[in-house]
Amino acid sequence: MDKFIVVRYGEIALKQGNRKMFEKALTGNIKRQIGKSIVQRIRGRIIVTVSPEKLPETEAAIKRTSGIQNYSLGSWTTYDINDIYATSIELAKIEMMKGRRTFKVETRRLDKRFPIKSVELNPLVGEKILEAIPEVSVDIHNPQFVVEIEIRDEGVLISSGKTHAIGGLPVGVSGRALLFLSGGIDSPVAGWLAQKRGLSIDAIHFSSPPYTGEMAFEKVLSLAKRLSLFNGGRVLKFYSVHFTQAQMAIHRHVQERYSLVCQRRLMMRIADRIADKTHIKAMVTGENLGQVVSQTLENMAAIAEPTGKLVLRPLITYDKIETISIARAIETFEISILPYEDCCTIFVPSSPVTKARMIDIQRVEAGLDFDEIVREALNRSQVYRIRNGDVLEVEKLELSEDAC
């Protein structure tokens, strides 16, 4: 027999005139991840019908889908009071098998034609559950699970055992952004936070062979695969940029203390070219104010100057402990701490500038042909198309005039 998952959302319910658009986006994101399961929108809820064998993977997809506040296992039944009792007992037994021993019953009577009021139905159902399952007890203040009964026009929807999900907004409703993805802890978390606010992300990574090896690249590719699981079933394009010659040009021509800022400015130029051709309006970085000596307001402003795009820094107020906590929750931490260096650790100056001024940046960058450097880097680059954790295809990066 098919099972139902009752999906509830929080912030979307506050959108008033735009609510249907947000609901439609969330429904689409669920469908893209779980395939042929039936996904229906009813008033204030999304109902996912799934076969028992597909239930674990469907639950996993729903749990990682932003825009969902919580979800429950549920069943439709008739208005017959005995059917309501039987379904409630069945769901309570499932919760008991999970080790939960205290419960309460909550009823919402949306269809007022149903003859039994909510305050009357709650104790009736609770009594039947206690008779059928003597191992459980009622706790109305702090129950381990709640049997929720919704008397609706379509029938009676009964669910139990809320599981918390991500919350936030559905991926895609806020547009698209390009994430600067390194092999560290911060940037994957920044990307996930952007997705939670409704941004569909692509990612860009800079590698410098032979100074960075294949294992360092595979580490970052694994992070991109992991982030693709949170992208609402959409394709995440992962741009692998060959940065060796560009980095060497900075190393040869730029005064050492300015090299780190100028290197990151060059990364921003390259990302800006990709964003222009793919109609992306924002960048996302893992920068965090004051976390390292070079992350100052002046340096951040200088690094962002080459692009006219909005640069989002979701971690700007987070401390490292908070960031690590999120990284563990989204399962990127263990990947990020693998001991493989990326290009940002190559040629790090011993005493980097902390308050870069544009007049000085322009002076040390004078003579560099940025158009040629950017063109050469992109010509050596590749793009990986990743969806739901799998690489679909890899191709040479082509940024034609009509690319989209």
mmCIF file of C-alpha atoms in Angstrom:
data_model
loop_
_atom_site.group_PDB
_atom_site.id
_atom_site.type_symbol
_atom_site.label_atom_id
_atom_site.label_comp_id
_atom_site.label_asym_id
_atom_site.label_seq_id
_atom_site.Cartn_x
_atom_site.Cartn_y
_atom_site.Cartn_z
ATOM 1 C CA MET A 1 0.000 0.000 0.000
ATOM 2 C CA ASP A 2 1.279 3.461 -0.894
ATOM 3 C CA LYS A 3 2.345 5.794 1.902
ATOM 4 C CA PHE A 4 1.796 9.515 2.230
ATOM 5 C CA ILE A 5 4.278 12.127 3.379
ATOM 6 C CA VAL A 6 2.653 15.310 4.618
ATOM 7 C CA VAL A 7 4.931 18.260 3.858
ATOM 8 C CA ARG A 8 4.513 21.513 5.781
ATOM 9 C CA TYR A 9 6.176 24.837 5.125
ATOM 10 C CA GLY A 10 6.714 27.832 7.349
ATOM 11 C CA GLU A 11 8.021 31.000 5.712
ATOM 12 C CA ILE A 12 6.132 30.366 2.473
ATOM 13 C CA ALA A 13 2.846 30.712 4.348
ATOM 14 C CA LEU A 14 3.687 34.380 4.985
ATOM 15 C CA LYS A 15 4.027 35.282 1.297
ATOM 16 C CA GLN A 16 0.367 36.220 0.808
ATOM 17 C CA GLY A 17 -0.052 37.295 -2.823
ATOM 18 C CA ASN A 18 3.007 35.311 -4.003
ATOM 19 C CA ARG A 19 2.249 32.188 -2.017
ATOM 20 C CA LYS A 20 1.082 30.097 -4.981
ATOM 21 C CA MET A 21 4.304 30.849 -6.846
ATOM 22 C CA PHE A 22 6.395 29.672 -3.885
ATOM 23 C CA GLU A 23 4.233 26.559 -3.434
ATOM 24 C CA LYS A 24 4.583 25.707 -7.120
ATOM 25 C CA ALA A 25 8.371 26.124 -6.944
ATOM 26 C CA LEU A 26 8.582 23.870 -3.892
ATOM 27 C CA THR A 27 6.384 21.233 -5.510
ATOM 28 C CA GLY A 28 8.576 21.304 -8.616
ATOM 29 C CA ASN A 29 11.741 20.902 -6.563
ATOM 30 C CA ILE A 30 10.294 17.835 -4.835
ATOM 31 C CA LYS A 31 9.172 16.281 -8.133
ATOM 32 C CA ARG A 32 12.603 16.756 -9.725
ATOM 33 C CA GLN A 33 14.181 14.721 -6.951
ATOM 34 C CA ILE A 34 11.763 11.848 -6.434
ATOM 35 C CA GLY A 35 10.677 11.053 -9.969
ATOM 36 C CA LYS A 36 7.302 9.426 -10.543
ATOM 37 C CA SER A 37 5.833 9.799 -7.062
ATOM 38 C CA ILE A 38 2.601 11.797 -6.944
ATOM 39 C CA VAL A 39 3.027 15.280 -5.465
ATOM 40 C CA GLN A 40 -0.161 17.252 -4.790
ATOM 41 C CA ARG A 41 -0.788 20.696 -3.370
ATOM 42 C CA ILE A 42 -3.781 21.034 -1.100
ATOM 43 C CA ARG A 43 -4.648 23.937 1.136
ATOM 44 C CA GLY A 44 -1.615 24.671 3.329
ATOM 45 C CA ARG A 45 0.029 21.298 2.658
ATOM 46 C CA ILE A 46 1.899 19.283 0.053
ATOM 47 C CA ILE A 47 1.071 15.576 -0.047
ATOM 48 C CA VAL A 48 3.618 13.141 -1.506
ATOM 49 C CA THR A 49 2.348 9.666 -2.385
ATOM 50 C CA VAL A 50 5.137 7.099 -2.441
ATOM 51 C CA SER A 51 5.470 3.311 -2.593
ATOM 52 C CA PRO A 52 6.872 1.669 0.577
ATOM 53 C CA GLU A 53 10.127 0.640 -1.115
ATOM 54 C CA LYS A 54 10.766 4.251 -2.188
ATOM 55 C CA LEU A 55 9.930 5.725 1.214
ATOM 56 C CA PRO A 56 13.511 5.985 2.635
ATOM 57 C CA GLU A 57 14.986 7.773 -0.389
ATOM 58 C CA THR A 58 11.912 10.008 -0.672
ATOM 59 C CA GLU A 59 12.203 11.015 2.983
ATOM 60 C CA ALA A 60 15.909 11.783 2.478
ATOM 61 C CA ALA A 61 15.109 14.031 -0.508
ATOM 62 C CA ILE A 62 12.381 15.873 1.370
ATOM 63 C CA LYS A 63 14.575 16.388 4.424
ATOM 64 C CA ARG A 64 17.224 18.175 2.334
ATOM 65 C CA THR A 65 14.775 20.328 0.345
ATOM 66 C CA SER A 66 14.802 23.953 1.422
ATOM 67 C CA GLY A 67 11.409 25.567 1.877
ATOM 68 C CA ILE A 68 10.124 22.624 3.943
ATOM 69 C CA GLN A 69 9.697 23.267 7.657
ATOM 70 C CA ASN A 70 8.803 19.705 8.669
ATOM 71 C CA TYR A 71 7.097 16.578 7.372
ATOM 72 C CA SER A 72 5.219 13.568 8.725
ATOM 73 C CA LEU A 73 4.200 10.112 7.633
ATOM 74 C CA GLY A 74 0.460 10.180 7.015
ATOM 75 C CA SER A 75 -2.621 8.447 5.638
ATOM 76 C CA TRP A 76 -5.952 9.473 4.170
ATOM 77 C CA THR A 77 -9.024 7.869 5.645
ATOM 78 C CA THR A 78 -12.792 8.327 5.622
ATOM 79 C CA TYR A 79 -15.042 10.342 7.933
ATOM 80 C CA ASP A 80 -16.076 7.108 9.665
ATOM 81 C CA ILE A 81 -14.964 7.329 13.301
ATOM 82 C CA ASN A 82 -13.767 3.712 13.327
ATOM 83 C CA ASP A 83 -11.527 4.362 10.314
ATOM 84 C CA ILE A 84 -10.098 7.394 12.115
ATOM 85 C CA TYR A 85 -9.372 5.244 15.182
ATOM 86 C CA ALA A 86 -7.734 2.468 13.130
ATOM 87 C CA THR A 87 -5.518 4.822 11.122
ATOM 88 C CA SER A 88 -4.432 6.735 14.234
ATOM 89 C CA ILE A 89 -3.492 3.496 15.992
ATOM 90 C CA GLU A 90 -1.517 2.282 12.956
ATOM 91 C CA LEU A 91 0.543 5.482 12.844
ATOM 92 C CA ALA A 92 1.068 5.456 16.619
ATOM 93 C CA LYS A 93 2.474 1.916 16.375
ATOM 94 C CA ILE A 94 5.002 3.112 13.799
ATOM 95 C CA GLU A 95 6.121 5.869 16.174
ATOM 96 C CA MET A 96 6.363 3.395 19.049
ATOM 97 C CA MET A 97 8.644 1.198 16.934
ATOM 98 C CA LYS A 98 10.963 4.217 16.647
ATOM 99 C CA GLY A 99 11.275 4.246 20.433
ATOM 100 C CA ARG A 100 8.788 7.040 21.101
ATOM 101 C CA ARG A 101 6.583 6.426 24.129
ATOM 102 C CA THR A 102 4.592 9.594 24.878
ATOM 103 C CA PHE A 103 2.046 11.263 22.634
ATOM 104 C CA LYS A 104 -0.864 13.596 22.284
ATOM 105 C CA VAL A 105 -3.626 14.038 19.699
ATOM 106 C CA GLU A 106 -4.335 17.321 17.907
ATOM 107 C CA THR A 107 -7.314 17.840 15.616
ATOM 108 C CA ARG A 108 -8.059 20.606 13.095
ATOM 109 C CA ARG A 109 -11.666 20.547 11.887
ATOM 110 C CA LEU A 110 -11.397 22.451 8.587
ATOM 111 C CA ASP A 111 -14.649 20.903 7.380
ATOM 112 C CA LYS A 112 -17.177 22.055 9.992
ATOM 113 C CA ARG A 113 -19.769 19.563 8.695
ATOM 114 C CA PHE A 114 -17.963 16.825 10.617
ATOM 115 C CA PRO A 115 -20.190 16.289 13.677
ATOM 116 C CA ILE A 116 -17.506 15.781 16.364
ATOM 117 C CA LYS A 117 -15.661 18.890 17.550
ATOM 118 C CA SER A 118 -11.868 18.924 17.816
ATOM 119 C CA VAL A 119 -11.822 19.101 21.617
ATOM 120 C CA GLU A 120 -14.104 16.079 21.719
ATOM 121 C CA LEU A 121 -12.266 13.974 19.131
ATOM 122 C CA ASN A 122 -8.808 14.355 20.735
ATOM 123 C CA PRO A 123 -9.587 12.354 23.917
ATOM 124 C CA LEU A 124 -11.631 9.785 21.990
ATOM 125 C CA VAL A 125 -8.725 8.959 19.685
ATOM 126 C CA GLY A 126 -6.216 9.120 22.541
ATOM 127 C CA GLU A 127 -8.227 6.586 24.523
ATOM 128 C CA LYS A 128 -8.315 4.157 21.589
ATOM 129 C CA ILE A 129 -4.541 4.450 21.126
ATOM 130 C CA LEU A 130 -3.955 3.724 24.826
ATOM 131 C CA GLU A 131 -6.226 0.678 24.654
ATOM 132 C CA ALA A 132 -4.424 -0.697 21.593
ATOM 133 C CA ILE A 133 -0.875 0.209 22.691
ATOM 134 C CA PRO A 134 -0.535 0.046 26.485
ATOM 135 C CA GLU A 135 3.226 0.760 26.204
ATOM 136 C CA VAL A 136 2.583 4.440 25.390
ATOM 137 C CA SER A 137 1.234 7.230 27.560
ATOM 138 C CA VAL A 138 -0.243 10.694 27.062
ATOM 139 C CA ASP A 139 1.886 13.808 27.593
ATOM 140 C CA ILE A 140 0.107 16.943 26.416
ATOM 141 C CA HIS A 141 2.982 19.290 27.299
ATOM 142 C CA ASN A 142 6.084 17.567 25.890
ATOM 143 C CA PRO A 143 5.067 14.545 23.806
ATOM 144 C CA GLN A 144 7.589 12.510 21.843
ATOM 145 C CA PHE A 145 5.142 12.355 18.957
ATOM 146 C CA VAL A 146 1.842 13.955 17.964
ATOM 147 C CA VAL A 147 -1.009 12.288 16.096
ATOM 148 C CA GLU A 148 -2.424 15.088 13.954
ATOM 149 C CA ILE A 149 -5.929 14.752 12.526
ATOM 150 C CA GLU A 150 -7.123 17.148 9.840
ATOM 151 C CA ILE A 151 -10.807 16.978 8.904
ATOM 152 C CA ARG A 152 -10.784 18.276 5.328
ATOM 153 C CA ASP A 153 -13.158 18.574 2.412
ATOM 154 C CA GLU A 154 -11.144 15.849 0.652
ATOM 155 C CA GLY A 155 -11.351 13.424 3.588
ATOM 156 C CA VAL A 156 -9.529 12.931 6.862
ATOM 157 C CA LEU A 157 -5.740 13.313 6.773
ATOM 158 C CA ILE A 158 -3.946 11.768 9.751
ATOM 159 C CA SER A 159 -0.210 12.121 10.305
ATOM 160 C CA SER A 160 2.285 11.588 13.087
ATOM 161 C CA GLY A 161 5.869 12.178 14.153
ATOM 162 C CA LYS A 162 7.008 15.510 12.718
ATOM 163 C CA THR A 163 10.563 15.482 11.373
ATOM 164 C CA HIS A 164 12.224 18.873 11.060
ATOM 165 C CA ALA A 165 13.677 19.840 7.681
ATOM 166 C CA ILE A 166 15.728 22.803 6.437
ATOM 167 C CA GLY A 167 13.146 25.586 6.380
ATOM 168 C CA GLY A 168 13.938 28.694 4.356
ATOM 169 C CA LEU A 169 12.765 29.226 0.776
ATOM 170 C CA PRO A 170 12.524 26.877 -2.226
ATOM 171 C CA VAL A 171 15.640 26.828 -4.382
ATOM 172 C CA GLY A 172 15.116 28.903 -7.517
ATOM 173 C CA VAL A 173 12.682 31.515 -6.219
ATOM 174 C CA SER A 174 15.502 34.003 -5.534
ATOM 175 C CA GLY A 175 17.371 33.523 -8.809
ATOM 176 C CA ARG A 176 20.822 32.082 -9.536
ATOM 177 C CA ALA A 177 24.244 32.685 -8.061
ATOM 178 C CA LEU A 178 27.812 31.549 -8.725
ATOM 179 C CA LEU A 179 29.609 30.097 -5.699
ATOM 180 C CA PHE A 180 33.377 30.373 -5.272
ATOM 181 C CA LEU A 181 34.015 26.795 -4.113
ATOM 182 C CA SER A 182 37.369 25.939 -2.569
ATOM 183 C CA GLY A 183 38.325 22.825 -0.666
ATOM 184 C CA GLY A 184 37.897 24.484 2.727
ATOM 185 C CA ILE A 185 35.157 24.348 5.325
ATOM 186 C CA ASP A 186 33.631 27.778 4.701
ATOM 187 C CA SER A 187 32.647 27.955 1.038
ATOM 188 C CA PRO A 188 30.386 24.848 0.947
ATOM 189 C CA VAL A 189 28.526 26.172 3.990
ATOM 190 C CA ALA A 190 28.153 29.574 2.299
ATOM 191 C CA GLY A 191 26.715 27.829 -0.761
ATOM 192 C CA TRP A 192 24.247 25.848 1.331
ATOM 193 C CA LEU A 193 23.083 28.981 3.148
ATOM 194 C CA ALA A 194 22.522 30.664 -0.229
ATOM 195 C CA GLN A 195 20.455 27.689 -1.382
ATOM 196 C CA LYS A 196 18.425 27.895 1.822
ATOM 197 C CA ARG A 197 17.479 31.470 0.865
ATOM 198 C CA GLY A 198 16.118 30.304 -2.488
ATOM 199 C CA LEU A 199 19.175 30.687 -4.718
ATOM 200 C CA SER A 200 19.960 28.032 -7.284
ATOM 201 C CA ILE A 201 23.746 27.828 -7.384
ATOM 202 C CA ASP A 202 26.462 26.959 -9.838
ATOM 203 C CA ALA A 203 30.033 26.705 -8.581
ATOM 204 C CA ILE A 204 33.452 27.784 -9.789
ATOM 205 C CA HIS A 205 36.746 26.283 -8.649
ATOM 206 C CA PHE A 206 40.301 27.334 -9.506
ATOM 207 C CA SER A 207 42.992 24.682 -9.731
ATOM 208 C CA SER A 208 46.679 25.119 -10.483
ATOM 209 C CA PRO A 209 48.230 21.935 -11.841
ATOM 210 C CA PRO A 210 50.903 20.745 -11.227
ATOM 211 C CA TYR A 211 50.931 22.694 -7.943
ATOM 212 C CA THR A 212 47.553 21.207 -7.032
ATOM 213 C CA GLY A 213 46.999 17.506 -7.616
ATOM 214 C CA GLU A 214 44.175 15.280 -8.787
ATOM 215 C CA MET A 215 43.146 14.404 -5.233
ATOM 216 C CA ALA A 216 42.696 18.093 -4.394
ATOM 217 C CA PHE A 217 40.376 18.444 -7.377
ATOM 218 C CA GLU A 218 38.409 15.296 -6.516
ATOM 219 C CA LYS A 219 37.903 16.678 -3.024
ATOM 220 C CA VAL A 220 36.275 19.849 -4.377
ATOM 221 C CA LEU A 221 34.259 17.878 -6.925
ATOM 222 C CA SER A 222 32.909 15.803 -4.025
ATOM 223 C CA LEU A 223 31.836 19.013 -2.296
ATOM 224 C CA ALA A 224 30.078 20.155 -5.481
ATOM 225 C CA LYS A 225 28.267 16.808 -5.690
ATOM 226 C CA ARG A 226 27.169 17.165 -2.096
ATOM 227 C CA LEU A 227 25.840 20.699 -2.671
ATOM 228 C CA SER A 228 23.963 19.509 -5.758
ATOM 229 C CA LEU A 229 21.776 17.429 -3.430
ATOM 230 C CA PHE A 230 20.436 20.678 -1.973
ATOM 231 C CA ASN A 231 19.855 22.374 -5.348
ATOM 232 C CA GLY A 232 16.191 21.429 -5.666
ATOM 233 C CA GLY A 233 16.832 18.745 -8.269
ATOM 234 C CA ARG A 234 18.308 21.328 -10.619
ATOM 235 C CA VAL A 235 21.576 20.877 -12.494
ATOM 236 C CA LEU A 236 24.539 22.451 -10.713
ATOM 237 C CA LYS A 237 27.177 23.559 -13.201
ATOM 238 C CA PHE A 238 30.651 23.178 -11.747
ATOM 239 C CA TYR A 239 33.226 25.288 -13.571
ATOM 240 C CA SER A 240 36.751 23.931 -13.187
ATOM 241 C CA VAL A 241 39.065 26.796 -14.153
ATOM 242 C CA HIS A 242 42.707 26.174 -15.065
ATOM 243 C CA PHE A 243 44.389 28.920 -13.040
ATOM 244 C CA THR A 244 48.110 28.087 -13.234
ATOM 245 C CA GLN A 245 49.178 30.603 -15.850
ATOM 246 C CA ALA A 246 46.994 33.339 -14.369
ATOM 247 C CA GLN A 247 48.466 32.717 -10.934
ATOM 248 C CA MET A 248 52.008 32.758 -12.284
ATOM 249 C CA ALA A 249 51.336 36.079 -14.026
ATOM 250 C CA ILE A 250 50.310 37.600 -10.695
ATOM 251 C CA HIS A 251 53.346 36.049 -8.991
ATOM 252 C CA ARG A 252 55.724 37.491 -11.584
ATOM 253 C CA HIS A 253 54.320 41.001 -11.943
ATOM 254 C CA VAL A 254 52.673 41.959 -8.645
ATOM 255 C CA GLN A 255 54.420 43.040 -5.482
ATOM 256 C CA GLU A 256 54.262 40.090 -3.055
ATOM 257 C CA ARG A 257 52.215 41.700 -0.289
ATOM 258 C CA TYR A 258 49.479 42.547 -2.811
ATOM 259 C CA SER A 259 49.562 39.191 -4.609
ATOM 260 C CA LEU A 260 46.792 37.515 -2.584
ATOM 261 C CA VAL A 261 44.297 40.349 -3.119
ATOM 262 C CA CYS A 262 45.207 40.633 -6.810
ATOM 263 C CA GLN A 263 44.919 36.884 -7.273
ATOM 264 C CA ARG A 264 41.413 36.938 -5.861
ATOM 265 C CA ARG A 265 40.527 39.973 -7.954
ATOM 266 C CA LEU A 266 41.574 37.951 -10.992
ATOM 267 C CA MET A 267 39.359 35.078 -9.876
ATOM 268 C CA MET A 268 36.508 37.582 -9.635
ATOM 269 C CA ARG A 269 37.196 38.775 -13.210
ATOM 270 C CA ILE A 270 37.048 35.199 -14.515
ATOM 271 C CA ALA A 271 33.868 34.426 -12.566
ATOM 272 C CA ASP A 272 32.337 37.671 -13.794
ATOM 273 C CA ARG A 273 32.921 36.622 -17.420
ATOM 274 C CA ILE A 274 31.135 33.303 -16.790
ATOM 275 C CA ALA A 275 28.300 35.041 -14.938
ATOM 276 C CA ASP A 276 27.816 37.509 -17.800
ATOM 277 C CA LYS A 277 27.491 34.730 -20.348
ATOM 278 C CA THR A 278 25.184 32.591 -18.206
ATOM 279 C CA HIS A 279 22.944 35.407 -16.932
ATOM 280 C CA ILE A 280 23.922 34.986 -13.288
ATOM 281 C CA LYS A 281 23.373 38.099 -11.196
ATOM 282 C CA ALA A 282 25.208 37.351 -7.930
ATOM 283 C CA MET A 283 28.390 35.792 -6.557
ATOM 284 C CA VAL A 284 28.626 33.852 -3.292
ATOM 285 C CA THR A 285 31.875 33.563 -1.326
ATOM 286 C CA GLY A 286 32.899 31.958 1.954
ATOM 287 C CA GLU A 287 34.609 35.145 3.149
ATOM 288 C CA ASN A 288 34.182 35.962 6.821
ATOM 289 C CA LEU A 289 35.023 39.312 8.353
ATOM 290 C CA GLY A 290 38.210 39.164 10.418
ATOM 291 C CA GLN A 291 38.583 35.378 10.343
ATOM 292 C CA VAL A 292 42.073 35.677 8.814
ATOM 293 C CA VAL A 293 44.326 38.707 8.663
ATOM 294 C CA SER A 294 43.491 39.491 5.031
ATOM 295 C CA GLN A 295 39.679 39.422 5.481
ATOM 296 C CA THR A 296 39.117 43.091 6.159
ATOM 297 C CA LEU A 297 36.499 45.476 4.826
ATOM 298 C CA GLU A 298 39.098 47.181 2.645
ATOM 299 C CA ASN A 299 40.337 43.909 1.117
ATOM 300 C CA MET A 300 36.836 42.581 0.552
ATOM 301 C CA ALA A 301 35.888 45.790 -1.253
ATOM 302 C CA ALA A 302 39.014 45.585 -3.416
ATOM 303 C CA ILE A 303 38.402 41.927 -4.297
ATOM 304 C CA ALA A 304 34.782 42.601 -5.319
ATOM 305 C CA GLU A 305 35.620 45.725 -7.373
ATOM 306 C CA PRO A 306 36.182 43.962 -10.747
ATOM 307 C CA THR A 307 32.570 42.742 -10.899
ATOM 308 C CA GLY A 308 29.359 44.701 -11.070
ATOM 309 C CA LYS A 309 27.516 41.692 -9.636
ATOM 310 C CA LEU A 310 26.183 41.559 -6.109
ATOM 311 C CA VAL A 311 28.692 39.680 -3.928
ATOM 312 C CA LEU A 312 26.964 37.734 -1.141
ATOM 313 C CA ARG A 313 28.918 36.617 1.926
ATOM 314 C CA PRO A 314 26.533 34.454 4.002
ATOM 315 C CA LEU A 315 29.172 33.728 6.658
ATOM 316 C CA ILE A 316 30.068 37.357 7.340
ATOM 317 C CA THR A 317 28.853 37.243 10.974
ATOM 318 C CA TYR A 318 29.486 33.569 11.772
ATOM 319 C CA ASP A 319 32.276 32.337 13.991
ATOM 320 C CA LYS A 320 34.193 29.215 13.023
ATOM 321 C CA ILE A 321 32.413 26.986 15.540
ATOM 322 C CA GLU A 322 29.022 27.909 14.047
ATOM 323 C CA THR A 323 30.302 27.263 10.522
ATOM 324 C CA ILE A 324 31.747 23.877 11.487
ATOM 325 C CA SER A 325 28.447 22.925 13.119
ATOM 326 C CA ILE A 326 26.597 23.556 9.851
ATOM 327 C CA ALA A 327 29.310 21.776 7.841
ATOM 328 C CA ARG A 328 28.845 18.679 9.991
ATOM 329 C CA ALA A 329 25.054 18.854 9.616
ATOM 330 C CA ILE A 330 25.193 19.036 5.815
ATOM 331 C CA GLU A 331 27.989 16.424 5.680
ATOM 332 C CA THR A 332 30.648 18.543 4.006
ATOM 333 C CA PHE A 333 32.991 18.797 7.008
ATOM 334 C CA GLU A 334 34.673 15.403 6.603
ATOM 335 C CA ILE A 335 35.300 16.129 2.932
ATOM 336 C CA SER A 336 36.649 19.625 3.608
ATOM 337 C CA ILE A 337 39.253 18.448 6.122
ATOM 338 C CA LEU A 338 40.853 15.972 3.725
ATOM 339 C CA PRO A 339 44.555 16.966 3.531
ATOM 340 C CA TYR A 340 44.719 18.191 -0.068
ATOM 341 C CA GLU A 341 45.652 21.809 -0.760
ATOM 342 C CA ASP A 342 43.935 24.062 -3.286
ATOM 343 C CA CYS A 343 45.358 26.950 -5.286
ATOM 344 C CA CYS A 344 44.559 29.545 -2.619
ATOM 345 C CA THR A 345 47.338 28.088 -0.459
ATOM 346 C CA ILE A 346 49.941 28.412 -3.200
ATOM 347 C CA PHE A 347 52.280 31.439 -3.173
ATOM 348 C CA VAL A 348 50.698 32.881 -0.017
ATOM 349 C CA PRO A 349 52.634 36.043 0.904
ATOM 350 C CA SER A 350 54.359 36.109 4.274
ATOM 351 C CA SER A 351 52.900 39.541 5.063
ATOM 352 C CA PRO A 352 49.746 40.201 2.994
ATOM 353 C CA VAL A 353 48.282 43.676 2.771
ATOM 354 C CA THR A 354 45.390 44.116 5.220
ATOM 355 C CA LYS A 355 43.936 47.427 4.054
ATOM 356 C CA ALA A 356 44.280 47.483 0.303
ATOM 357 C CA ARG A 357 43.695 50.834 -1.386
ATOM 358 C CA MET A 358 42.492 50.928 -4.973
ATOM 359 C CA ILE A 359 45.162 53.436 -5.948
ATOM 360 C CA ASP A 360 47.832 50.938 -4.888
ATOM 361 C CA ILE A 361 46.035 47.986 -6.479
ATOM 362 C CA GLN A 362 45.812 49.804 -9.793
ATOM 363 C CA ARG A 363 49.505 50.616 -9.576
ATOM 364 C CA VAL A 364 50.681 47.045 -8.973
ATOM 365 C CA GLU A 365 48.292 45.605 -11.583
ATOM 366 C CA ALA A 366 49.428 48.033 -14.288
ATOM 367 C CA GLY A 367 50.783 46.230 -17.316
ATOM 368 C CA LEU A 368 48.788 43.031 -16.842
ATOM 369 C CA ASP A 369 46.649 42.116 -19.865
ATOM 370 C CA PHE A 370 43.590 40.872 -17.998
ATOM 371 C CA ASP A 371 41.535 40.173 -21.114
ATOM 372 C CA GLU A 372 44.197 37.811 -22.400
ATOM 373 C CA ILE A 373 44.782 36.192 -18.994
ATOM 374 C CA VAL A 374 41.053 35.571 -18.505
ATOM 375 C CA ARG A 375 40.618 34.254 -22.041
ATOM 376 C CA GLU A 376 43.543 31.854 -21.683
ATOM 377 C CA ALA A 377 42.284 30.532 -18.330
ATOM 378 C CA LEU A 378 38.777 29.911 -19.659
ATOM 379 C CA ASN A 379 40.056 28.206 -22.806
ATOM 380 C CA ARG A 380 41.709 25.564 -20.620
ATOM 381 C CA SER A 381 38.679 25.035 -18.413
ATOM 382 C CA GLN A 382 35.868 22.489 -18.154
ATOM 383 C CA VAL A 383 32.290 22.452 -16.930
ATOM 384 C CA TYR A 384 30.729 19.545 -15.053
ATOM 385 C CA ARG A 385 26.945 19.158 -15.040
ATOM 386 C CA ILE A 386 25.905 17.647 -11.702
ATOM 387 C CA ARG A 387 22.428 16.747 -10.470
ATOM 388 C CA ASN A 388 21.310 15.004 -7.281
ATOM 389 C CA GLY A 389 24.895 14.009 -6.456
ATOM 390 C CA ASP A 390 25.820 12.548 -9.863
ATOM 391 C CA VAL A 391 27.979 13.947 -12.670
ATOM 392 C CA LEU A 392 25.856 13.859 -15.818
ATOM 393 C CA GLU A 393 28.507 15.043 -18.276
ATOM 394 C CA VAL A 394 31.826 16.860 -18.555
ATOM 395 C CA GLU A 395 32.660 19.153 -21.439
ATOM 396 C CA LYS A 396 35.079 21.826 -22.474
ATOM 397 C CA LEU A 397 33.974 25.231 -21.306
ATOM 398 C CA GLU A 398 32.505 27.190 -24.215
ATOM 399 C CA LEU A 399 31.260 30.722 -23.589
ATOM 400 C CA SER A 400 29.766 31.712 -26.915
ATOM 401 C CA GLU A 401 27.922 34.977 -27.314
ATOM 402 C CA ASP A 402 24.543 33.229 -27.037
ATOM 403 C CA ALA A 403 25.463 30.958 -24.114
ATOM 404 C CA CYS A 404 22.788 30.755 -21.446
#
